[in-house]
C-alpha cells in the first residue's frame, strides 16, 4: 500500500485552507470557506438583497391595500357617517402596520434612537451585580494599559464602554447579529486608530488584543453557547462521535509519532492538555493560544520521532489523533465562539489562523470519518463502531524502563481479551455452521427415504391358509400314517 493511498482520506492541500475567493487569507468552514473579510462582504450583499426584496414586498402590499380601499370607497360612498369613520380608522391602522414593516426592514432600524443611546450610557446595575473577580481584574488591567496612550486611550475606553452598554440592550438579538455588531466594533476602532490617531500597526494590534480581552470577558457568559443556538447539541454529537471512535489507532491515521519515546509521549500529553484547557479560557485570543501551543507540541513530537521537521501531511493526522484521544469538552461551542467573536485579523493571517483552520478541518474529518478514510473494510469498521471487537493493540516488544507495570499488564489483558473474543466468535460461527449441516443432512436422508418408498412401493399380500394339526384327520394328504390308537394290554 502506497503512502499516498494511505493518506487519501486525511490529506488536505494547503491551498484548500485559504479563502476560496482568492484573497490570500485563511478561510474557515464556519464561513463557508471564506475569510472573515470576504464572508462579511458576502453576508452584507445577501442581507441587502433580502432587505430590498422585503422593501419591494412592503410597497407592493401598500399599493394593493390603497387600491382595494379606493375601490371600496367609490362603491360605498352612500354609506352612513359612522361606517365611513370605521373604514377610515381601519385604513389608518393598515397604513400604520405597513409603515412599521418598512421601518423594520430599513437600514436605519439597526441604529438605536437618541433616547436609547442616552439610556445605554448609564451604568447598568445588573451588569455591576454580575461582575466577578476576574472581570474586575481585567477591567483594572485594561484601564492601566490605556493610561499610557493618554487622549487616545480615553477615547478608546469611552467607545468600549458605550459598546458594552449597547450590547447589554441587544441581548435579545440573535447570536449572528451580536457577532456582526462585535466585528463592526473591531473594524471601526482599528480604522479610527489608524486614520485619526495615527497609531502604528503593531501598536494597533496590541490595543485590539486588550480590547478583545476586556469586552469578551464581560460578555462571555451571554454569548458563549447561548440557548438560542444548537451549539450544545453539536457538542454532544461530536463528543459521542469521538467516544465511538476510541478504537482508532495511530497506524490507521498514518500518524508519524512514536509514543514509545518518553519525550514524544510527554509532548503528546502536553498537546492533549492544551486542547482540553481551551474550554477554561474566556477570551478568544487565549483559546487560540491553547490551540497554537497544542500544535507546536505536535510539531515537536513529529520532529523527534522522524528526526526531521514535520510537514503539513504529518501535522493534520497527528492533530486528528490528539483530538480523538483528548475529546475536548464543548469543542463545537469553542470553535463557534472563536469564529464569531475573535479579532478577524488573527483568524485571517498568522500561525493562530493557520492552526485554527487545521483544527476546523480535523473536526470536519472526524464527523465524516468512514471505513474508506481508515483503509478498512466496511464490515470491520461496523464491528469496531458497534463495539463487537477492537483492533489488536500492537504491544511493544521493548518497553521503556520507566513504563508502568500496570500499563504493561493492561495491554496484555486487552490483547488476551481480544484473542478470546475472536476465538469465541470463531467457535460460535463453527457451531452455527455445524447446526446448519446437521439440519441439511437430516433433510437429505428423509428425502432419499421418501424417493425410495415412492419408487418401490410396499405390497401387502393376504396370509396363507393355516396348516392342520398333526393329530387331526388328514383328508387331503393320505401319505401320512393314520393316527395311533390306544391299545390295552392284559397284565
Coordinates of C-alpha atoms in Angstrom, one line a residue:
X1 CA 0.0 0.0 0.0
X2 CA 1.5 3.3 -1.1
X3 CA 1.8 6.3 1.2
X4 CA -0.5 8.3 -1.0
X5 CA -3.3 5.8 -0.7
X6 CA -2.9 5.5 3.0
X7 CA -3.4 9.2 3.4
X8 CA -6.1 9.8 0.8
X9 CA -8.8 10.5 3.5
X10 CA -6.7 12.8 5.6
X11 CA -4.5 14.8 3.2
X12 CA -5.6 18.5 2.8
X13 CA -3.9 20.7 0.3
X14 CA -2.6 23.9 1.8
X15 CA -4.5 25.9 -0.9
X16 CA -7.7 24.4 0.4
X17 CA -7.1 26.2 3.7
X18 CA -7.1 29.6 2.1
X19 CA -10.2 31.7 1.3
X20 CA -11.9 30.4 -1.8
X21 CA -12.3 33.9 -3.1
X22 CA -8.6 34.1 -3.6
X23 CA -7.8 37.0 -1.3
X24 CA -4.8 35.1 0.2
X25 CA -6.2 34.9 3.8
X26 CA -7.1 31.8 5.7
X27 CA -10.7 30.5 5.2
X28 CA -13.0 29.0 7.7
X29 CA -15.5 26.2 7.3
X30 CA -17.9 28.1 9.5
X31 CA -17.8 30.9 6.9
X32 CA -18.4 28.5 4.0
X33 CA -14.7 28.6 3.2
X34 CA -14.4 32.4 3.1
X35 CA -12.1 34.5 5.3
X36 CA -13.7 37.0 7.7
X37 CA -13.5 39.9 5.3
X38 CA -14.9 38.1 2.3
X39 CA -17.6 36.5 4.4
X40 CA -18.8 39.8 5.7
X41 CA -19.0 41.2 2.2
X42 CA -21.0 38.2 1.0
X43 CA -23.2 38.4 4.1
X44 CA -23.9 42.1 3.6
X45 CA -24.7 41.5 -0.1
X46 CA -27.2 38.8 0.8
X47 CA -28.6 40.9 3.6
X48 CA -29.0 44.0 1.4
X49 CA -30.7 41.9 -1.2
X50 CA -33.1 40.5 1.3
X51 CA -33.8 44.0 2.7
X52 CA -34.5 45.2 -0.9
X53 CA -36.8 42.3 -1.6
X54 CA -38.7 42.9 1.7
X55 CA -38.9 46.6 0.9
X56 CA -40.4 45.9 -2.5
X57 CA -42.9 43.4 -0.9
X58 CA -44.0 46.1 1.6
X59 CA -44.5 48.7 -1.1
X60 CA -46.5 46.2 -3.2
X61 CA -48.7 45.3 -0.2
X62 CA -49.3 49.0 0.5
X63 CA -50.3 49.7 -3.1
X64 CA -52.7 46.7 -3.1
X65 CA -54.2 48.0 0.2
X66 CA -54.6 51.5 -1.3
X67 CA -56.2 50.2 -4.5
X68 CA -58.6 48.0 -2.5
X69 CA -59.5 50.9 -0.3
X70 CA -60.1 53.2 -3.2
X71 CA -62.3 50.7 -4.9
X72 CA -64.3 50.0 -1.8
X73 CA -64.6 53.8 -1.0
X74 CA -66.0 54.5 -4.5
X75 CA -68.6 51.8 -4.4
X76 CA -69.8 52.5 -0.8
X77 CA -69.9 56.4 -0.9
X78 CA -73.5 56.4 0.1
X79 CA -73.0 54.6 3.4
X80 CA -73.5 56.3 6.8
X81 CA -71.0 58.5 8.5
X82 CA -70.4 56.0 11.3
X83 CA -69.4 53.3 8.8
X84 CA -67.1 55.8 7.0
X85 CA -65.3 56.6 10.2
X86 CA -64.9 52.9 10.8
X87 CA -63.4 52.4 7.4
X88 CA -61.1 55.4 7.9
X89 CA -59.9 54.0 11.2
X90 CA -59.3 50.6 9.7
X91 CA -57.3 52.1 6.8
X92 CA -55.1 54.2 9.1
X93 CA -54.4 51.1 11.1
X94 CA -53.3 49.1 8.0
X95 CA -51.2 52.0 6.8
X96 CA -49.5 52.2 10.2
X97 CA -48.7 48.5 10.0
X98 CA -47.2 48.8 6.6
X99 CA -45.1 51.7 7.6
X100 CA -43.9 49.7 10.6
X101 CA -42.9 46.9 8.3
X102 CA -40.9 49.4 6.2
X103 CA -39.2 50.8 9.2
X104 CA -38.3 47.3 10.4
X105 CA -36.6 46.4 7.1
X106 CA -34.9 49.8 6.6
X107 CA -31.2 50.0 7.2
X108 CA -31.7 52.8 9.8
X109 CA -33.7 50.5 12.0
X110 CA -30.4 49.0 13.3
X111 CA -29.4 52.3 14.8
X112 CA -30.9 53.0 18.2
X113 CA -32.7 56.2 19.0
X114 CA -31.1 59.0 20.9
X115 CA -33.1 58.1 24.0
X116 CA -31.8 54.5 23.8
X117 CA -28.2 55.7 23.5
X118 CA -28.6 58.1 26.4
X119 CA -30.1 55.2 28.5
X120 CA -27.2 52.9 27.4
X121 CA -24.7 55.4 28.7
X122 CA -26.0 54.9 32.2
X123 CA -24.3 52.1 34.0
X124 CA -26.5 49.0 34.3
X125 CA -27.0 47.7 37.8
X126 CA -27.4 44.2 36.5
X127 CA -24.0 44.3 34.9
X128 CA -22.4 45.6 38.1
X129 CA -24.0 42.8 40.0
X130 CA -22.7 40.1 37.6
X131 CA -19.1 41.3 37.6
X132 CA -16.7 38.7 39.0
X133 CA -13.2 38.9 40.5
X134 CA -11.8 38.1 37.1
X135 CA -13.8 40.8 35.4
X136 CA -12.6 43.4 37.9
X137 CA -9.0 42.3 37.4
X138 CA -9.3 42.5 33.6
X139 CA -11.0 46.0 33.9
X140 CA -8.2 47.3 36.1
X141 CA -5.6 45.9 33.7
X142 CA -7.4 47.5 30.7
X143 CA -7.5 50.9 32.4
X144 CA -3.9 50.8 33.3
X145 CA -3.0 49.8 29.8
X146 CA -4.9 52.7 28.2
X147 CA -3.3 55.2 30.6
X148 CA -0.1 55.0 28.5
X149 CA -2.0 56.3 25.4
X150 CA -3.4 59.5 27.1
X151 CA -6.1 61.1 25.0
X152 CA -6.3 58.1 22.5
X153 CA -6.7 55.8 25.5
X154 CA -9.5 57.9 26.9
X155 CA -11.3 57.8 23.6
X156 CA -10.9 54.0 23.3
X157 CA -12.2 53.5 26.8
X158 CA -15.2 55.6 26.1
X159 CA -16.1 53.8 22.9
X160 CA -15.6 50.4 24.6
X161 CA -17.9 51.3 27.5
X162 CA -20.5 52.5 25.1
X163 CA -20.3 49.3 23.1
X164 CA -20.7 47.2 26.2
X165 CA -23.7 49.1 27.3
X166 CA -25.2 48.9 23.9
X167 CA -24.7 45.1 23.8
X168 CA -26.5 44.9 27.1
X169 CA -29.6 46.1 25.4
X170 CA -29.1 43.8 22.4
X171 CA -29.2 40.5 24.2
X172 CA -32.5 39.7 22.5
X173 CA -30.8 39.7 19.1
X174 CA -29.6 36.5 17.5
X175 CA -26.0 35.4 18.1
X176 CA -25.2 36.1 14.5
X177 CA -26.3 39.7 14.8
X178 CA -24.4 40.1 18.1
X179 CA -21.3 38.7 16.3
X180 CA -21.8 41.2 13.5
X181 CA -22.0 44.1 15.9
X182 CA -18.8 43.0 17.6
X183 CA -16.9 42.6 14.3
X184 CA -18.1 46.0 13.2
X185 CA -16.8 47.5 16.5
X186 CA -13.4 45.8 16.0
X187 CA -13.2 47.2 12.5
X188 CA -14.3 50.7 13.4
X189 CA -12.0 51.0 16.3
X190 CA -9.0 49.8 14.3
X191 CA -9.7 52.1 11.4
X192 CA -10.2 55.1 13.7
X193 CA -6.9 54.5 15.5
X194 CA -5.0 54.2 12.2
X195 CA -6.7 57.2 10.5
X196 CA -7.3 59.7 13.3
X197 CA -4.9 58.6 16.0
X198 CA -2.0 57.8 13.6
X199 CA -1.2 54.7 15.8
X200 CA 1.4 52.3 14.2
X201 CA 0.0 48.9 13.1
X202 CA 2.0 46.9 15.7
X203 CA 0.5 49.0 18.5
X204 CA -2.9 48.8 17.0
X205 CA -2.7 45.0 17.2
X206 CA -1.7 45.2 20.9
X207 CA -4.5 47.6 21.7
X208 CA -7.1 45.4 19.8
X209 CA -5.9 42.4 21.9
X210 CA -6.6 44.2 25.1
X211 CA -10.0 45.5 23.8
X212 CA -10.9 41.9 22.9
X213 CA -9.8 40.6 26.3
X214 CA -11.8 43.3 28.1
X215 CA -15.1 43.1 26.2
X216 CA -15.2 39.3 25.8
X217 CA -14.5 38.8 29.5
X218 CA -17.6 40.9 30.2
X219 CA -19.8 39.3 27.5
X220 CA -18.6 35.7 27.8
X221 CA -21.5 34.3 29.9
X222 CA -24.0 35.8 27.5
X223 CA -22.5 34.9 24.1
X224 CA -20.8 31.6 24.7
X225 CA -23.0 28.6 23.8
X226 CA -26.3 30.6 24.1
X227 CA -29.5 28.7 24.5
X228 CA -30.9 30.2 21.2
X229 CA -28.4 28.2 19.2
X230 CA -27.8 24.5 18.6
X231 CA -24.2 24.7 19.8
X232 CA -24.8 22.4 22.8
X233 CA -26.5 19.8 20.6
X234 CA -23.4 19.8 18.3
X235 CA -21.1 19.5 21.3
X236 CA -22.9 16.3 22.4
X237 CA -22.9 14.9 18.9
X238 CA -19.2 15.4 18.4
X239 CA -18.4 14.1 21.9
X240 CA -20.5 10.9 21.2
X241 CA -18.8 10.5 17.9
X242 CA -15.3 10.7 19.3
X243 CA -16.2 8.2 22.0
X244 CA -17.4 5.8 19.4
X245 CA -14.0 6.2 17.6
X246 CA -11.9 5.3 20.7
X247 CA -10.5 2.3 18.8
X248 CA -8.8 4.3 16.1
X249 CA -5.0 3.6 16.3
X250 CA -2.2 5.9 15.1
X251 CA -1.4 3.4 12.4
X252 CA -4.8 3.8 10.8
X253 CA -4.3 7.6 10.6
X254 CA -0.7 7.3 9.4
X255 CA 0.4 9.3 12.5
X256 CA 4.3 9.5 12.4
X257 CA 4.6 9.7 16.2
X258 CA 6.4 7.1 18.2
X259 CA 4.9 7.3 21.7
X260 CA 7.3 4.7 23.0
X261 CA 9.9 7.5 23.2
X262 CA 9.4 9.1 26.5
X263 CA 9.9 12.7 25.2
X264 CA 7.4 12.1 22.4
X265 CA 4.9 10.7 24.9
X266 CA 5.3 13.8 27.1
X267 CA 4.7 16.1 24.1
X268 CA 1.5 14.2 23.2
X269 CA 0.3 14.6 26.8
X270 CA 1.0 18.3 26.8
X271 CA -0.8 18.7 23.4
X272 CA -3.9 16.9 24.8
X273 CA -3.7 19.1 28.0
X274 CA -3.6 22.3 25.9
X275 CA -6.5 21.3 23.7
X276 CA -8.6 20.5 26.8
X277 CA -7.5 23.7 28.5
X278 CA -9.1 25.7 25.7
X279 CA -12.5 25.4 27.2
X280 CA -11.4 27.0 30.5
X281 CA -10.4 30.3 28.8
X282 CA -12.8 33.2 28.2
X283 CA -11.1 35.3 25.7
X284 CA -11.0 34.1 22.0
X285 CA -7.3 35.0 21.8
X286 CA -6.5 32.8 24.8
X287 CA -8.4 29.9 23.3
X288 CA -6.4 30.4 20.1
X289 CA -3.2 30.4 22.2
X290 CA -4.1 27.0 23.6
X291 CA -4.6 25.6 20.0
X292 CA -1.3 27.1 19.0
X293 CA 0.6 25.6 21.9
X294 CA -1.1 22.2 21.2
X295 CA 0.0 22.4 17.5
X296 CA 3.6 23.3 18.4
X297 CA 3.8 20.3 20.8
X298 CA 2.6 18.2 17.9
X299 CA 5.3 19.5 15.5
X300 CA 7.9 18.8 18.2
X301 CA 6.7 15.3 18.7
X302 CA 6.8 14.5 15.0
X303 CA 10.2 16.1 14.7
X304 CA 11.6 13.9 17.4
X305 CA 10.0 10.8 16.0
X306 CA 11.2 11.3 12.5
X307 CA 14.4 13.2 13.2
X308 CA 13.4 15.8 10.6
X309 CA 11.0 18.8 10.5
X310 CA 7.3 17.9 10.3
X311 CA 5.3 18.6 7.2
X312 CA 1.6 19.6 6.8
X313 CA 0.8 16.0 5.9
X314 CA 2.3 14.9 9.2
X315 CA 0.6 17.6 11.3
X316 CA -3.0 17.1 10.3
X317 CA -3.3 13.3 11.0
X318 CA -1.5 13.8 14.3
X319 CA -3.9 16.7 15.3
X320 CA -6.8 14.4 14.5
X321 CA -5.3 11.7 16.7
X322 CA -4.8 14.2 19.5
X323 CA -8.4 15.4 19.3
X324 CA -9.6 11.8 19.4
X325 CA -7.5 11.0 22.4
X326 CA -8.4 14.2 24.3
X327 CA -12.1 14.5 23.3
X328 CA -12.1 18.2 24.3
X329 CA -15.2 19.5 26.1
X330 CA -17.6 21.7 24.3
X331 CA -15.5 21.5 21.2
X332 CA -18.0 22.9 18.7
X333 CA -19.0 25.7 21.1
X334 CA -15.4 26.9 21.4
X335 CA -14.9 26.8 17.6
X336 CA -18.1 28.8 17.1
X337 CA -17.2 31.3 19.8
X338 CA -13.8 31.9 18.3
X339 CA -15.3 32.3 14.9
X340 CA -18.0 34.8 16.0
X341 CA -16.1 37.0 18.4
X342 CA -12.3 36.8 17.7
X343 CA -10.5 39.7 16.2
X344 CA -10.7 38.8 12.5
X345 CA -7.1 39.7 11.7
X346 CA -6.0 36.8 13.9
X347 CA -8.1 34.3 12.0
X348 CA -7.2 35.5 8.6
X349 CA -3.4 35.6 8.9
X350 CA -0.6 34.3 11.1
X351 CA 0.1 31.0 12.8
X352 CA -3.0 31.3 15.0
X353 CA -5.3 31.4 12.0
X354 CA -3.4 28.5 10.3
X355 CA -3.7 26.2 13.3
X356 CA -7.3 27.1 13.9
X357 CA -8.2 26.4 10.3
X358 CA -6.5 23.0 10.7
X359 CA -8.5 22.3 13.8
X360 CA -11.7 23.0 11.9
X361 CA -10.5 20.6 9.2
X362 CA -9.7 17.9 11.8
X363 CA -13.2 18.2 13.4
X364 CA -14.8 18.1 9.9
X365 CA -12.8 14.9 9.1
X366 CA -13.9 13.3 12.4
X367 CA -17.5 14.0 11.7
X368 CA -17.3 12.4 8.2
X369 CA -14.8 9.6 9.0
X370 CA -15.7 6.3 7.4
X371 CA -14.2 2.9 6.5
X372 CA -12.5 4.2 3.4
X373 CA -10.8 7.0 5.3
X374 CA -9.1 4.5 7.5
X375 CA -8.5 1.9 4.7
X376 CA -10.7 -0.6 6.4
X377 CA -13.4 -2.9 5.1
X378 CA -17.0 -1.8 5.8
X379 CA -17.6 -4.9 7.8
X380 CA -14.6 -4.3 10.1
X381 CA -15.5 -0.6 10.5
X382 CA -19.1 -1.5 11.6
X383 CA -17.8 -4.1 14.0
X384 CA -15.4 -1.6 15.6
X385 CA -18.0 1.1 15.8
X386 CA -20.6 -1.2 17.4
X387 CA -18.1 -2.4 20.0
X388 CA -18.2 -6.0 19.0
X389 CA -14.5 -6.1 18.7
X390 CA -11.5 -3.8 18.5
X391 CA -8.2 -3.8 16.6
X392 CA -5.5 -5.7 18.4
X393 CA -3.1 -3.3 20.1
X394 CA 0.4 -3.7 18.8
X395 CA 2.3 -4.4 22.0
X396 CA 5.8 -3.1 22.0
X397 CA 8.5 -5.8 22.4
X398 CA 10.9 -3.4 24.1
X399 CA 9.1 -1.5 26.8
X400 CA 10.8 1.6 28.2
X401 CA 12.4 1.0 31.6
X402 CA 10.2 3.8 33.0
X403 CA 7.0 2.2 31.7
X404 CA 4.4 1.4 34.4
X405 CA 3.9 -2.2 35.1
X406 CA 0.2 -1.6 35.3
X407 CA 0.1 -0.2 31.8
X408 CA 2.0 -3.3 30.5
X409 CA -0.4 -5.6 32.2
X410 CA -3.4 -3.6 30.9
X411 CA -2.2 -4.0 27.3
X412 CA -1.6 -7.8 27.9
X413 CA -5.1 -8.2 29.3
X414 CA -6.6 -6.2 26.4
X415 CA -4.7 -8.4 23.9
X416 CA -5.9 -11.5 25.7
X417 CA -9.5 -10.3 25.8
X418 CA -9.3 -9.6 22.1
X419 CA -7.9 -13.1 21.3
X420 CA -10.6 -14.7 23.5
X421 CA -13.3 -12.6 21.8
X422 CA -12.0 -13.7 18.4
X423 CA -11.9 -17.4 19.5
X424 CA -15.5 -17.1 20.9
X425 CA -16.7 -15.6 17.6
X426 CA -14.9 -18.4 15.6
X427 CA -16.5 -21.1 17.8
X428 CA -19.9 -19.6 17.6
X429 CA -19.5 -19.4 13.8
X430 CA -18.4 -23.0 13.6
X431 CA -21.3 -24.1 15.9
X432 CA -23.8 -22.3 13.7
X433 CA -22.3 -24.0 10.6
X434 CA -22.5 -27.5 12.3
X435 CA -26.1 -26.9 13.2
X436 CA -26.8 -26.0 9.6
X437 CA -25.0 -29.0 8.3
X438 CA -27.0 -31.3 10.6
X439 CA -30.3 -29.9 9.5
X440 CA -29.3 -30.2 5.9
X441 CA -28.1 -33.9 6.4
X442 CA -31.4 -34.8 8.2
X443 CA -33.5 -33.3 5.4
X444 CA -31.4 -35.1 2.8
X445 CA -31.8 -38.5 4.4
X446 CA -35.5 -38.0 4.8
X447 CA -35.8 -37.0 1.1
X448 CA -33.8 -40.1 0.0
X449 CA -36.1 -42.4 2.0
X450 CA -39.1 -40.8 0.5
X451 CA -37.8 -41.2 -3.0
X452 CA -37.1 -44.9 -2.4
X453 CA -40.5 -45.5 -0.9
X454 CA -42.2 -43.8 -3.9
X455 CA -40.0 -45.8 -6.4
X456 CA -40.5 -49.3 -4.7
X457 CA -44.0 -49.3 -3.1
X458 CA -44.6 -52.0 -0.4
X459 CA -47.3 -54.6 -1.4
X460 CA -49.1 -56.4 1.5
X461 CA -50.4 -60.0 0.4
X462 CA -53.2 -61.9 2.3
X463 CA -52.0 -64.6 4.7
X464 CA -51.9 -68.4 3.6
X465 CA -54.5 -71.0 4.9
X466 CA -53.4 -72.3 8.3
X467 CA -51.9 -75.9 8.5
X468 CA -54.0 -78.7 10.1
X469 CA -53.0 -80.1 13.4
X470 CA -50.8 -83.2 13.3
X471 CA -53.2 -85.4 15.3
X472 CA -56.3 -84.4 13.3
X473 CA -57.8 -86.4 10.5
X474 CA -55.7 -85.7 7.4
X475 CA -58.0 -86.0 4.5
X476 CA -56.1 -84.1 1.9
X477 CA -52.8 -85.8 2.5
X478 CA -53.2 -89.6 2.7
X479 CA -49.5 -90.2 2.7
X480 CA -49.3 -89.6 6.3
X481 CA -49.8 -92.7 8.6
X482 CA -53.0 -93.0 10.5
X483 CA -53.0 -91.7 14.0
X484 CA -52.1 -94.2 16.7
X485 CA -54.9 -95.9 18.5
X486 CA -54.6 -96.6 22.2
X487 CA -54.1 -100.3 22.9
X488 CA -54.9 -102.2 26.1
X489 CA -52.5 -105.0 27.2
X490 CA -53.7 -107.8 29.6
X491 CA -51.4 -108.0 32.6

